[in-house]
GROMACS .gro file of C-alpha atoms in nm:
model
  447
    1UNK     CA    1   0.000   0.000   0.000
    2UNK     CA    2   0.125   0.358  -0.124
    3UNK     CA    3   0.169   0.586   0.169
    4UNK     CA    4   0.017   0.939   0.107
    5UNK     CA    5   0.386   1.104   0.040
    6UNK     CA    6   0.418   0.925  -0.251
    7UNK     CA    7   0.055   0.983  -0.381
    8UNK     CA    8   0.129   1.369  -0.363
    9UNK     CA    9   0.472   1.302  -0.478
   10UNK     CA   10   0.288   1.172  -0.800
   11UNK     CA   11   0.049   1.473  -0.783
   12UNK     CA   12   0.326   1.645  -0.801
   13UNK     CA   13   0.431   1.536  -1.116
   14UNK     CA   14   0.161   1.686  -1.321
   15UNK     CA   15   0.116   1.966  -1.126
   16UNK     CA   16   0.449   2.064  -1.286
   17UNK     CA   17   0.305   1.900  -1.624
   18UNK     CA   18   0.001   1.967  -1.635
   19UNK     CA   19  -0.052   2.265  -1.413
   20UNK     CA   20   0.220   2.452  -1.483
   21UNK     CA   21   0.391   2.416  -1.879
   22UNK     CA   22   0.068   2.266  -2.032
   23UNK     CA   23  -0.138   2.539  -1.906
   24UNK     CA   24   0.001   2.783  -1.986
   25UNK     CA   25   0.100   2.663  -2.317
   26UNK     CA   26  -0.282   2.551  -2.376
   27UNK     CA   27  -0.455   2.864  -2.296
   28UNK     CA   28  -0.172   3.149  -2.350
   29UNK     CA   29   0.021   3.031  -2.673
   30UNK     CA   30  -0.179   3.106  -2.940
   31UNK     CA   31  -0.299   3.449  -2.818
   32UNK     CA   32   0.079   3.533  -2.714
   33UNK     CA   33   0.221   3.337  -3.043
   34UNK     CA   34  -0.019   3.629  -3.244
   35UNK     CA   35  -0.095   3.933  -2.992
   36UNK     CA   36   0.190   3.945  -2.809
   37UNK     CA   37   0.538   3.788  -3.002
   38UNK     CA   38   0.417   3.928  -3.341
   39UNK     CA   39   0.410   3.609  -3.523
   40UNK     CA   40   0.119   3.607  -3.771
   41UNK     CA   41  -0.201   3.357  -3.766
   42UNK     CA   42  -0.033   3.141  -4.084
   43UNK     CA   43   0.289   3.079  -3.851
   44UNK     CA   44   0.160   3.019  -3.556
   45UNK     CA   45  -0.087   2.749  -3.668
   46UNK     CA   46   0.181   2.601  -3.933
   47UNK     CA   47   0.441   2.609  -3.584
   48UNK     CA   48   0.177   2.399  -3.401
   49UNK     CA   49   0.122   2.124  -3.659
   50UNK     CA   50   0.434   2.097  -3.755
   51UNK     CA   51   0.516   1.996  -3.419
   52UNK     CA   52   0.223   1.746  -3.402
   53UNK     CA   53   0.457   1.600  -3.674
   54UNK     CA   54   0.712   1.619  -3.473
   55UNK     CA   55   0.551   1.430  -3.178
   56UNK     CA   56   0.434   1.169  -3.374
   57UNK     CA   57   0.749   1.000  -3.439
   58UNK     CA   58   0.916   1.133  -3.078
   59UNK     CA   59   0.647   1.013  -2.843
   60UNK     CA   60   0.663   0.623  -2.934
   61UNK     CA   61   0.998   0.640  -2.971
   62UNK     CA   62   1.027   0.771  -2.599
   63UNK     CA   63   0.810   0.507  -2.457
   64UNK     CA   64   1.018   0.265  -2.616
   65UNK     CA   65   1.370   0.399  -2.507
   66UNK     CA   66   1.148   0.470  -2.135
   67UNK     CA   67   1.052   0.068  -2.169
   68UNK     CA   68   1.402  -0.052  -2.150
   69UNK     CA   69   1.592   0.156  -1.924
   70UNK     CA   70   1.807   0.039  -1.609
   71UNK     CA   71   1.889   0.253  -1.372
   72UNK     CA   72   1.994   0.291  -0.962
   73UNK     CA   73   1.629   0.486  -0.977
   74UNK     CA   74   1.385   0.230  -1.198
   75UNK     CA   75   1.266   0.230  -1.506
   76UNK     CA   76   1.067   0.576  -1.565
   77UNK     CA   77   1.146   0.816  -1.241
   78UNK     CA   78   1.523   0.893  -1.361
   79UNK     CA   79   1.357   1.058  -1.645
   80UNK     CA   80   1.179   1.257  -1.436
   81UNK     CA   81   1.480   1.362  -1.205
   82UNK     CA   82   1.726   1.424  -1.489
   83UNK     CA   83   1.513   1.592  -1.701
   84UNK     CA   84   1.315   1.843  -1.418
   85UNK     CA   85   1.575   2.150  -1.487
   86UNK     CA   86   1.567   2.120  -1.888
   87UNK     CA   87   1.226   2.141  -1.878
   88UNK     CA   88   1.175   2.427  -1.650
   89UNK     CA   89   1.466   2.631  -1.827
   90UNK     CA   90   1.299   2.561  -2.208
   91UNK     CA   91   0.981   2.665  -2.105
   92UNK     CA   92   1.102   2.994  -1.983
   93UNK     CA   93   1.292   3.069  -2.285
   94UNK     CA   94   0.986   2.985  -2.491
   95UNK     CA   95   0.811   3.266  -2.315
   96UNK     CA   96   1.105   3.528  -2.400
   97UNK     CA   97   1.070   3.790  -2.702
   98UNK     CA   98   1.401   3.836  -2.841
   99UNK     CA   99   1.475   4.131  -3.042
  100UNK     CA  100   1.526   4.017  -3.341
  101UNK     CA  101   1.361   4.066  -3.654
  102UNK     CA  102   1.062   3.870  -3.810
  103UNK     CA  103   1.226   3.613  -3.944
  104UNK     CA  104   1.472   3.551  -3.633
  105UNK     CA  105   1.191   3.574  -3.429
  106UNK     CA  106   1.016   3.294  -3.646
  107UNK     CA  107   1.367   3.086  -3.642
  108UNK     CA  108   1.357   3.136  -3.247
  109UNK     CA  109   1.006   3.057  -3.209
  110UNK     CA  110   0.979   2.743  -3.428
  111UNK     CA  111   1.376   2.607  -3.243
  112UNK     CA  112   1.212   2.656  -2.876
  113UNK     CA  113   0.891   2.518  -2.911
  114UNK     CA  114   0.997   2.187  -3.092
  115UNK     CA  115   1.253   2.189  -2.846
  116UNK     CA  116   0.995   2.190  -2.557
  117UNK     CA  117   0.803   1.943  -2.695
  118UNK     CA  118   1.102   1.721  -2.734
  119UNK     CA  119   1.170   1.808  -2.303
  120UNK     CA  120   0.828   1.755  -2.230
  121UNK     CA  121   0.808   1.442  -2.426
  122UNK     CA  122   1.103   1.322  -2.243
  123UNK     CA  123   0.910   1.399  -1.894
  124UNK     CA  124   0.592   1.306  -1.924
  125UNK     CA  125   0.590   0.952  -2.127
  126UNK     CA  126   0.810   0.814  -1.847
  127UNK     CA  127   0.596   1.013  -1.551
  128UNK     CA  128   0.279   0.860  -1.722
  129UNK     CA  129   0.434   0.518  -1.765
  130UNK     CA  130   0.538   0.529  -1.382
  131UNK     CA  131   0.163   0.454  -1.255
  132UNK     CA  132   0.183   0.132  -1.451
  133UNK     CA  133   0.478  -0.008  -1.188
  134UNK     CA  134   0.384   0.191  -0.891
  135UNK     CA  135   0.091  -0.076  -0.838
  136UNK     CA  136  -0.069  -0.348  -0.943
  137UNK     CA  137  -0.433  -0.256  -0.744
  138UNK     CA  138  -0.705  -0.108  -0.946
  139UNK     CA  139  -0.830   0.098  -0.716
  140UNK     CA  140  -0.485   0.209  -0.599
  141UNK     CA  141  -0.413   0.336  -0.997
  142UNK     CA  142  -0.739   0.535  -0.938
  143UNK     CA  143  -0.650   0.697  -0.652
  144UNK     CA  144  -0.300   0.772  -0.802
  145UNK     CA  145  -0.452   0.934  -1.101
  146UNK     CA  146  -0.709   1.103  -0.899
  147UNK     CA  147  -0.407   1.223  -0.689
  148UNK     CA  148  -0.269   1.332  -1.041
  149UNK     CA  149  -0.525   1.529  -1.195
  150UNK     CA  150  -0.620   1.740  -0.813
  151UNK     CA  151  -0.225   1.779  -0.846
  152UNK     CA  152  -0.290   1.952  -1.223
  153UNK     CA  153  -0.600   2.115  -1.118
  154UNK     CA  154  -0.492   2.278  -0.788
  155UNK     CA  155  -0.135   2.450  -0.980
  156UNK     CA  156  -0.368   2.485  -1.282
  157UNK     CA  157  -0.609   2.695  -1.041
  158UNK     CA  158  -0.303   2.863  -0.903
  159UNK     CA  159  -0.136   2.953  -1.201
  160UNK     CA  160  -0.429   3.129  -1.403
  161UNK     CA  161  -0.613   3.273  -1.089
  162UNK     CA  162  -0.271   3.485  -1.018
  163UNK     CA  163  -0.153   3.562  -1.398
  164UNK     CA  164  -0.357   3.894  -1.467
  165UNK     CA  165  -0.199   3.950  -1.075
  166UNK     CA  166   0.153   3.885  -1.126
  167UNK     CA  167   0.129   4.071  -1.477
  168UNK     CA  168   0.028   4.403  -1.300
  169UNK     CA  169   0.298   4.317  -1.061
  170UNK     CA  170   0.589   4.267  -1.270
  171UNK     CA  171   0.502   4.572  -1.492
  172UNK     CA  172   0.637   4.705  -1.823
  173UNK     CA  173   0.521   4.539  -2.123
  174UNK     CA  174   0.278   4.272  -2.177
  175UNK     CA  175   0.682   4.060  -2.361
  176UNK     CA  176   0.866   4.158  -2.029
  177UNK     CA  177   0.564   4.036  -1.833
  178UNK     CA  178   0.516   3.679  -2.015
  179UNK     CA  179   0.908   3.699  -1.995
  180UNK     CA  180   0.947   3.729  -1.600
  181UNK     CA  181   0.621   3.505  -1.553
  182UNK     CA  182   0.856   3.199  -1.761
  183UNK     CA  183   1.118   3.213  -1.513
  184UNK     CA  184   0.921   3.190  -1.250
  185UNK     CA  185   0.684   2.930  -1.399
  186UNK     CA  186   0.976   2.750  -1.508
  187UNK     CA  187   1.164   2.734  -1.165
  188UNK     CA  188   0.841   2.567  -0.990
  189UNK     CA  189   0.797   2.326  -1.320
  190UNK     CA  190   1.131   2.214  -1.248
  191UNK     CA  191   1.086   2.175  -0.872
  192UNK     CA  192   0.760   1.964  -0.885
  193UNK     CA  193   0.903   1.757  -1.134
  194UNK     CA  194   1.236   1.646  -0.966
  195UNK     CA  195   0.968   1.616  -0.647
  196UNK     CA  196   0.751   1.332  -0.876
  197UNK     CA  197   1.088   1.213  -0.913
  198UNK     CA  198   1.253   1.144  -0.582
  199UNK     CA  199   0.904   1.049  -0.375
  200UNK     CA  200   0.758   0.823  -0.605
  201UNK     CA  201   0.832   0.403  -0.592
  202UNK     CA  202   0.871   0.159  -0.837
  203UNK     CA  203   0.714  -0.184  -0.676
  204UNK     CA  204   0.679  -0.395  -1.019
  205UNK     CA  205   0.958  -0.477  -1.262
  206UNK     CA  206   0.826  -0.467  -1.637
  207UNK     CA  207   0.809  -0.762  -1.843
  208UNK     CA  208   1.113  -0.648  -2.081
  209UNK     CA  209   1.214  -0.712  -2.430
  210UNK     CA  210   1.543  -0.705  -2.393
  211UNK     CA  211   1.649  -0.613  -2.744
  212UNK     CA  212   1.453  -0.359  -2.969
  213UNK     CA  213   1.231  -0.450  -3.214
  214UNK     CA  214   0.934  -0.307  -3.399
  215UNK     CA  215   0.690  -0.579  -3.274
  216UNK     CA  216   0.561  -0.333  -2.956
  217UNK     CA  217   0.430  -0.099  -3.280
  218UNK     CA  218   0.270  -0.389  -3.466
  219UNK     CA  219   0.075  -0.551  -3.159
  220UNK     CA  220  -0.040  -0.173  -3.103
  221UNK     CA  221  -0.212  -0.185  -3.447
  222UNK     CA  222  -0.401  -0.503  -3.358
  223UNK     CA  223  -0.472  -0.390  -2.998
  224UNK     CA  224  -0.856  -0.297  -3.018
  225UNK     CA  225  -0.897  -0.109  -2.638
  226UNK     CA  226  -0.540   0.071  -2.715
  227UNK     CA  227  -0.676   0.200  -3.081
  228UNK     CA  228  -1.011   0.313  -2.950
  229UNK     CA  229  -0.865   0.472  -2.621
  230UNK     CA  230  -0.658   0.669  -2.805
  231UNK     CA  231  -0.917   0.829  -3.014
  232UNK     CA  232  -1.086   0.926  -2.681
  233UNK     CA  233  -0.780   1.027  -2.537
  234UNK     CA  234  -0.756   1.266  -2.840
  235UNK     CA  235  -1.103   1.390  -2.860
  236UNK     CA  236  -1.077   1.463  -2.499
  237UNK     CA  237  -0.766   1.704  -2.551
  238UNK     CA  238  -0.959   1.849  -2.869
  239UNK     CA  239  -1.208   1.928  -2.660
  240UNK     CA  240  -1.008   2.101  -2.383
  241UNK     CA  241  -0.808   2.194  -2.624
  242UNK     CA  242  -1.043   2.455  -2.817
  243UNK     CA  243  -1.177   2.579  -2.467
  244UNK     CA  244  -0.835   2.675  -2.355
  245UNK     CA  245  -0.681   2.827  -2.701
  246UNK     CA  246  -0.979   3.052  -2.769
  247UNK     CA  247  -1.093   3.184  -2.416
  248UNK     CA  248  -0.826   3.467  -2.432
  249UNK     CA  249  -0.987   3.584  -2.749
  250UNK     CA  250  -1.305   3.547  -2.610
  251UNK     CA  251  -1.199   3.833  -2.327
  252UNK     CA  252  -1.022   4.013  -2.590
  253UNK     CA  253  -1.300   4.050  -2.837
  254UNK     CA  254  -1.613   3.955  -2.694
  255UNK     CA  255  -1.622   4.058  -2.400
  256UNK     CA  256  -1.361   4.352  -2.523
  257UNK     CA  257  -1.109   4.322  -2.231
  258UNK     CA  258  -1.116   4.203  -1.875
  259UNK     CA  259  -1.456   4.254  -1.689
  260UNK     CA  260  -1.396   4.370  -1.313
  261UNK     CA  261  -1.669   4.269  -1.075
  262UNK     CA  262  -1.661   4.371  -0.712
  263UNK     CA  263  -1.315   4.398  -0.732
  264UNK     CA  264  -1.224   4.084  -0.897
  265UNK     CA  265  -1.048   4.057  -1.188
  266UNK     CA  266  -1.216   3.859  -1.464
  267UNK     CA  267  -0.964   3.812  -1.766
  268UNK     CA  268  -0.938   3.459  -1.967
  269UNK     CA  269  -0.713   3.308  -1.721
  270UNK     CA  270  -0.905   3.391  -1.410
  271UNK     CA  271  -1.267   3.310  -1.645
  272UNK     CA  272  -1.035   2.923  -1.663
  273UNK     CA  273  -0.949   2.911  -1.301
  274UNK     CA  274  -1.307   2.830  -1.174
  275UNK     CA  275  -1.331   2.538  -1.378
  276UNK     CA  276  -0.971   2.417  -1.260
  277UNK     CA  277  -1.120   2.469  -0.923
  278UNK     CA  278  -1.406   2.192  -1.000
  279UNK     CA  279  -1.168   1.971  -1.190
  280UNK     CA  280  -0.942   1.984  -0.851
  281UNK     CA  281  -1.263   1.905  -0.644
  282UNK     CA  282  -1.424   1.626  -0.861
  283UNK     CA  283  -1.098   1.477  -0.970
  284UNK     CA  284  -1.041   1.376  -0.633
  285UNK     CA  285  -1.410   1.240  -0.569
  286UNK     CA  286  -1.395   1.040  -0.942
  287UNK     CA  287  -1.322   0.700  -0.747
  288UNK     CA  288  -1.611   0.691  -0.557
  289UNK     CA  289  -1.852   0.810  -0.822
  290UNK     CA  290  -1.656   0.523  -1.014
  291UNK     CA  291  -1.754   0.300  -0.737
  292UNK     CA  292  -2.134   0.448  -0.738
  293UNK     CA  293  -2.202   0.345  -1.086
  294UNK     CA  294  -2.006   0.062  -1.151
  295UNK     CA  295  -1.749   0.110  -1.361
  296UNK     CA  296  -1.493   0.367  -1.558
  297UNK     CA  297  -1.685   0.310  -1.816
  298UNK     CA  298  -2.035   0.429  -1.741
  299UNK     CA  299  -1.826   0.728  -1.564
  300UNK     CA  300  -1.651   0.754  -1.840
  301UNK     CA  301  -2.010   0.859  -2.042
  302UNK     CA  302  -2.154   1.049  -1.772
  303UNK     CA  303  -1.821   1.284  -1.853
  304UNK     CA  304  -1.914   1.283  -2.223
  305UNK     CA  305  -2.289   1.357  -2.178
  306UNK     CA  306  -2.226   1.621  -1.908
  307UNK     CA  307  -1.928   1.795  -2.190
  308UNK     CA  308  -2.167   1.790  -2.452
  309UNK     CA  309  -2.484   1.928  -2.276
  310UNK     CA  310  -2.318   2.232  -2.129
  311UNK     CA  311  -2.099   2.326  -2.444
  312UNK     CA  312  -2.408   2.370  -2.622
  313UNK     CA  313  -2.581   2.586  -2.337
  314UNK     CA  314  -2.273   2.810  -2.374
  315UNK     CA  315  -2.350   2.873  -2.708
  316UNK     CA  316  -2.692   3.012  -2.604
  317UNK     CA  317  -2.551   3.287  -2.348
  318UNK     CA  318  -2.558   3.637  -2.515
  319UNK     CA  319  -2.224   3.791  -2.575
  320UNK     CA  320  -2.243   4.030  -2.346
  321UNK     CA  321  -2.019   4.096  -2.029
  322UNK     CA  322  -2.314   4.161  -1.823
  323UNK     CA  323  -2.377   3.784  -1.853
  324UNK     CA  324  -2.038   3.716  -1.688
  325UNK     CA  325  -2.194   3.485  -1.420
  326UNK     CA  326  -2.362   3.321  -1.615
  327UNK     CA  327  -2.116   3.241  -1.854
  328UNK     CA  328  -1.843   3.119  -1.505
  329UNK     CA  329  -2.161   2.891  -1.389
  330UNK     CA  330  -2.185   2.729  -1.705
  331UNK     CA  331  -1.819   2.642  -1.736
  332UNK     CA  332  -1.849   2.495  -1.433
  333UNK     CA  333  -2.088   2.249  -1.500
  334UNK     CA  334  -1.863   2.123  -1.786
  335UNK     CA  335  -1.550   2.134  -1.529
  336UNK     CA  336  -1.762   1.853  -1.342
  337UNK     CA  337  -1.764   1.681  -1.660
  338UNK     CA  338  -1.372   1.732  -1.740
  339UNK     CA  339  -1.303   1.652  -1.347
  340UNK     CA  340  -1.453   1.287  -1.439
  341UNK     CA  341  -1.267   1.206  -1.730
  342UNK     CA  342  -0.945   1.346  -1.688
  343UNK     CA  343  -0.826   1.072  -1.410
  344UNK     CA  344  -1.000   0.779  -1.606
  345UNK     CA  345  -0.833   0.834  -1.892
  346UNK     CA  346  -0.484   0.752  -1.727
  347UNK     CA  347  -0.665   0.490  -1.514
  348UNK     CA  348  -0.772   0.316  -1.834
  349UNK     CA  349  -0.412   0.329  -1.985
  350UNK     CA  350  -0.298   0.118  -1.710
  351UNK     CA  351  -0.595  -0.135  -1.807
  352UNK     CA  352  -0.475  -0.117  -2.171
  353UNK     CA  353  -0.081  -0.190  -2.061
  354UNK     CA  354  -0.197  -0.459  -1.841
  355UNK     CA  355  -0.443  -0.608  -2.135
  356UNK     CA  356  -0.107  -0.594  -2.397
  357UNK     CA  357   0.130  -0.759  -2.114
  358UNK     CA  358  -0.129  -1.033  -2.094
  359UNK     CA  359  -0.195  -1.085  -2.484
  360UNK     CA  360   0.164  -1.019  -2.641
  361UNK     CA  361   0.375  -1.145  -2.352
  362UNK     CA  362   0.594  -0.878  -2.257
  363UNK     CA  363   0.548  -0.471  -2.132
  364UNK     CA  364   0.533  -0.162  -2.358
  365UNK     CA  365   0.408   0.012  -2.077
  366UNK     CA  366   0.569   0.297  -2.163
  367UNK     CA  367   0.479   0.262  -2.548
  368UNK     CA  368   0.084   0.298  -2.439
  369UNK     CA  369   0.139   0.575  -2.240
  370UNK     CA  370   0.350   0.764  -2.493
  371UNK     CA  371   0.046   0.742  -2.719
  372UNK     CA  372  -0.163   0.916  -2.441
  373UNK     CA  373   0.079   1.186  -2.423
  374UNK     CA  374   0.092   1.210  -2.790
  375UNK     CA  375  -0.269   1.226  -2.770
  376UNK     CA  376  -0.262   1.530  -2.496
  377UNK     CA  377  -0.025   1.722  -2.735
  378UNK     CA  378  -0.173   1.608  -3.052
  379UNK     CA  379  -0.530   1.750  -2.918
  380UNK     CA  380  -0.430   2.035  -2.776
  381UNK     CA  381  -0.198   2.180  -3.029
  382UNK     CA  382  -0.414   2.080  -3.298
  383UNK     CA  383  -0.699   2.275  -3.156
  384UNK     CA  384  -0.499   2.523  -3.103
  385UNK     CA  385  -0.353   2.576  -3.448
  386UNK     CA  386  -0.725   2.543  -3.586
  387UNK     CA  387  -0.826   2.815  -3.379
  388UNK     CA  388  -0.535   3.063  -3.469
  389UNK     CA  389  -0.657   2.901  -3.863
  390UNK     CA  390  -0.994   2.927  -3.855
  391UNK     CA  391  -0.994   3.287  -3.650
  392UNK     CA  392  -0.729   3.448  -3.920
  393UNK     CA  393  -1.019   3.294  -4.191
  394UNK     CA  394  -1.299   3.478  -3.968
  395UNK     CA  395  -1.081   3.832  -4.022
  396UNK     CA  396  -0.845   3.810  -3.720
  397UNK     CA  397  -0.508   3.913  -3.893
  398UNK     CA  398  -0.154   3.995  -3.672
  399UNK     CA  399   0.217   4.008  -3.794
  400UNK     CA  400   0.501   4.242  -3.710
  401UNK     CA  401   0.585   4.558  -3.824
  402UNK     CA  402   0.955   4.596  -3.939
  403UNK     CA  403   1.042   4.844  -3.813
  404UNK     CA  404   0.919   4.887  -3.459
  405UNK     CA  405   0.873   4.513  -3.410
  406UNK     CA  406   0.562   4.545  -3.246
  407UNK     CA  407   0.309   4.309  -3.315
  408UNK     CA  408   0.000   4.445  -3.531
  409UNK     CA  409  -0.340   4.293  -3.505
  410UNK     CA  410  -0.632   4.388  -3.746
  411UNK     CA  411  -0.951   4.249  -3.774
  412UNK     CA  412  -1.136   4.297  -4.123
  413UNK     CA  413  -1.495   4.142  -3.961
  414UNK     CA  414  -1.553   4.205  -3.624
  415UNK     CA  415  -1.881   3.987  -3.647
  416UNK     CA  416  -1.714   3.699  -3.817
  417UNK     CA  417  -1.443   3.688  -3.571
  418UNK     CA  418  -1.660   3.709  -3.269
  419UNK     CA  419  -1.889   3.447  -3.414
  420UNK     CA  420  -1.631   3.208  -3.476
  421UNK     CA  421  -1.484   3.241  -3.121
  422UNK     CA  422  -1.796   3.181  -2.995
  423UNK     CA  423  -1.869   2.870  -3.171
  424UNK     CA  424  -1.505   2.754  -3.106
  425UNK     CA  425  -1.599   2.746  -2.727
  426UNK     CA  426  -1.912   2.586  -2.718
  427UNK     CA  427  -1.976   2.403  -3.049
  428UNK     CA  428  -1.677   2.270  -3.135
  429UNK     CA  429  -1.633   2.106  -2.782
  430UNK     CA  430  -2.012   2.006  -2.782
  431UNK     CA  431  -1.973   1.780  -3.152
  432UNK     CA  432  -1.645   1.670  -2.979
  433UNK     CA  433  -1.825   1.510  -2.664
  434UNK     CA  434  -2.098   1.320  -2.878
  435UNK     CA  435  -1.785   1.161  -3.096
  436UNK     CA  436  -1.601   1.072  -2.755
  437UNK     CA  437  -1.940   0.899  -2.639
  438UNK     CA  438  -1.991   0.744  -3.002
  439UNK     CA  439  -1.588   0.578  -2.970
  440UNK     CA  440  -1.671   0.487  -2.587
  441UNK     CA  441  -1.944   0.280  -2.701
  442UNK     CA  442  -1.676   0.092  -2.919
  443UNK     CA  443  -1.394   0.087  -2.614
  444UNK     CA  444  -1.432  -0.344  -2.541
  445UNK     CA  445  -1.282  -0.293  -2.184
  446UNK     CA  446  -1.556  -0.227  -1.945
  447UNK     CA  447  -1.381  -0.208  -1.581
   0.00000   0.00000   0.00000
């Protein structure tokens, strides 16, 4: 039995993950990658599918390499403890505006954020991969990846209730803000990770292959639950993912800057934070509700149903700032339904890696759970490159002029933009539930 350390310890883990880097670079990149660092729309979507790209050959390869190391520490945590500092240090470069032209700029922008992918991929496949040999017990991996995603939530909740706070503190321009707000960001990345690290156990030794070979891929392709959990895994980060890229254009041109209420600051990150707050809440209560009605599965569908039912209520809310409450309560409701799936998902990765170990004779633990990080990233920069696409169709144009190297932003429909940012938040992520119920109805593993 797992002693509570070690189940923050793995908290931890994503709270550095998934709280910290992924957050930000969720809901901030694309409205930084255009309002802020001057790239245009065209770059900043072609930037984040050419990293998809990227990932797609990286991730596997990482749970393979992750699969057969030997080390004083295990199998996944020295990833975790060697690579803490690059990925706090990456991250906060990512979030520095050099002064360089456009093109340098571009160079520097397009270097650094493969680059992070490439740290973050080295990370999180092994950190994922780790609740696969921490235990054997069901409920245990529940509780671990209940542990995991209150860990995300809380530093999610954290991070974007204090950005518009620390921005006003720090001063100067909105570049030296995100700038300052890397390094720190960065420096408690790296901290949490090297935490996961060091307090985490491995208890079970994976069933190794000892030499390489391209069998792991091939049973993949005939591995049913893997193929159809990875769609869901997807459609769960496209959903997320369009949520998080377009809610600071939301503020920015819906609701035409931050709305202050009582004193409170309301901007996109802040408008986030009281969903992370539910996420935090539920997350942790998922294994019961589990418990209540039998099975991941059905939970699993609640999630979906819940997602889908809300999104489209969003969409009914009139764009007006006056509706501000109304707007919070409503993305709270779909928080509950994002607070239920987001552990399962992990949970049910461990089901898959135990149902391949059983069928093909050996562990690609870490193979399995690459694929769900590749499916985070894949979802979430995806979405977030259609939504810098689709909004630069809409009207929303930005680039850099060359000679002050300020970024420019234009919009040549107002209505057409806000229309499509509205439809990116609730729409989009509605159609995306009912396709994550339609693949869960496929999903043959029903624990």
């Amino acid at each position: 039995m797992a002693k509570l350390s070690e189940k923050i310890g793995y908290g931890l883990g994503d709270a550095a993950a998934g709280g910290i880097t992924w957050k930000v670079m969720s809901i901030a990149f694309p409205f930084f990658f255009t309002n802020i660092y001057g790239l245009s729309v065209a770059d900043a979507g072609a930037l984040m599918l050419l990293a998809r790209l990227f990932d797609v050959v990286t991730d596997p390869l990482m749970g393979a390499i992750a699969d057969r190391t030997r080390s004083r520490w295990g199998t996944y945590r020295p990833w975790l403890i060697f690579g803490a500092i690059p990925l706090g240090l990456v991250f906060a470069l990512l979030l520095y505006t050099p002064d360089l032209g456009p093109s340098g700029r571009r160079i520097y922008a397009y270097a650094l954020y493969l680059l992070m992918m490439l740290v973050y991929t080295a990370v999180n496949v092994p950190y994922g991969s780790l609740l696969g040999v921490m235990t054997e017990d069901s409920n245990e991996r529940n509780q671990f990846s209940s542990f995991r995603m209150v860990g995300a939530y809380a530093m999610g909740f954290v991070t974007l209730f204090s950005f518009p706070y620390l921005q006003k503190m720090v001063g100067g321009t909105p570049a030296h803000q995100y700038a300052v707000l890397g390094v720190v960001l960065g420096a408690l990345a790296a901290l949490g990770t090297l935490a996961c690290g060091l307090l985490t156990k491995e208890r079970l030794e994976p069933v190794r292959a000892e030499k390489f070979s391209f069998k792991p891929f091939v049973d993949l392709v005939h591995n049913k639950p893997w193929i159809y959990l990875t769609l869901i895994g997807i459609c769960t980060n496209f959903f997320n993912g369009f949520r998080y890229a377009v809610a600071a254009y939301l503020f920015e041109y819906c609701m035409h800057g931050e709305v202050t209420v009582s004193g409170l600051i309301i901007n996109y990150t802040v408008f986030m934070m009281f969903g992370e707050a539910v996420c935090m809440v539920v997350g942790g209560l998922t294994p019961r509700f589990v418990k209540w009605v039998g099975s991941k599965h059905r939970a699993f569908a609640w999630s979906a149903v819940i997602c889908a039912v809300t999104s489209l209520a969003f969409f009914f809310i009139p764009m007006d700032p006056s509706y501000i409450w109304l707007m919070i309560a409503v993305a709270v409701l779909t928080s509950v339904g994002i607070g239920i799936f987001s552990p399962l998902i992990w949970s049910m990765y461990a089901d898959v890696a135990d149902y391949a170990t059983k069928k093909d004779g050996t562990s690609s633990t870490g193979l399995i759970f690459s694929s769900g990080t590749m499916a985070q990233k894949f979802g979430s920069a995806i979405s977030g490159a259609l939504v810098a696409l689709l909004l630069g169709i809409a009207g929303l144009v930005s680039s850099q002029d060359p000679v002050t190297g300020e970024t420019v932003v234009n919009i040549t429909n107002e209505a057409s933009v806000q229309r499509m940012i509205w439809n990116l938040f609730s729409l989009f992520p509605a159609i995306i539930a009912l396709l994550m119920l339609f693949l869960l109805r496929l999903y043959p593993l029903r624990k």
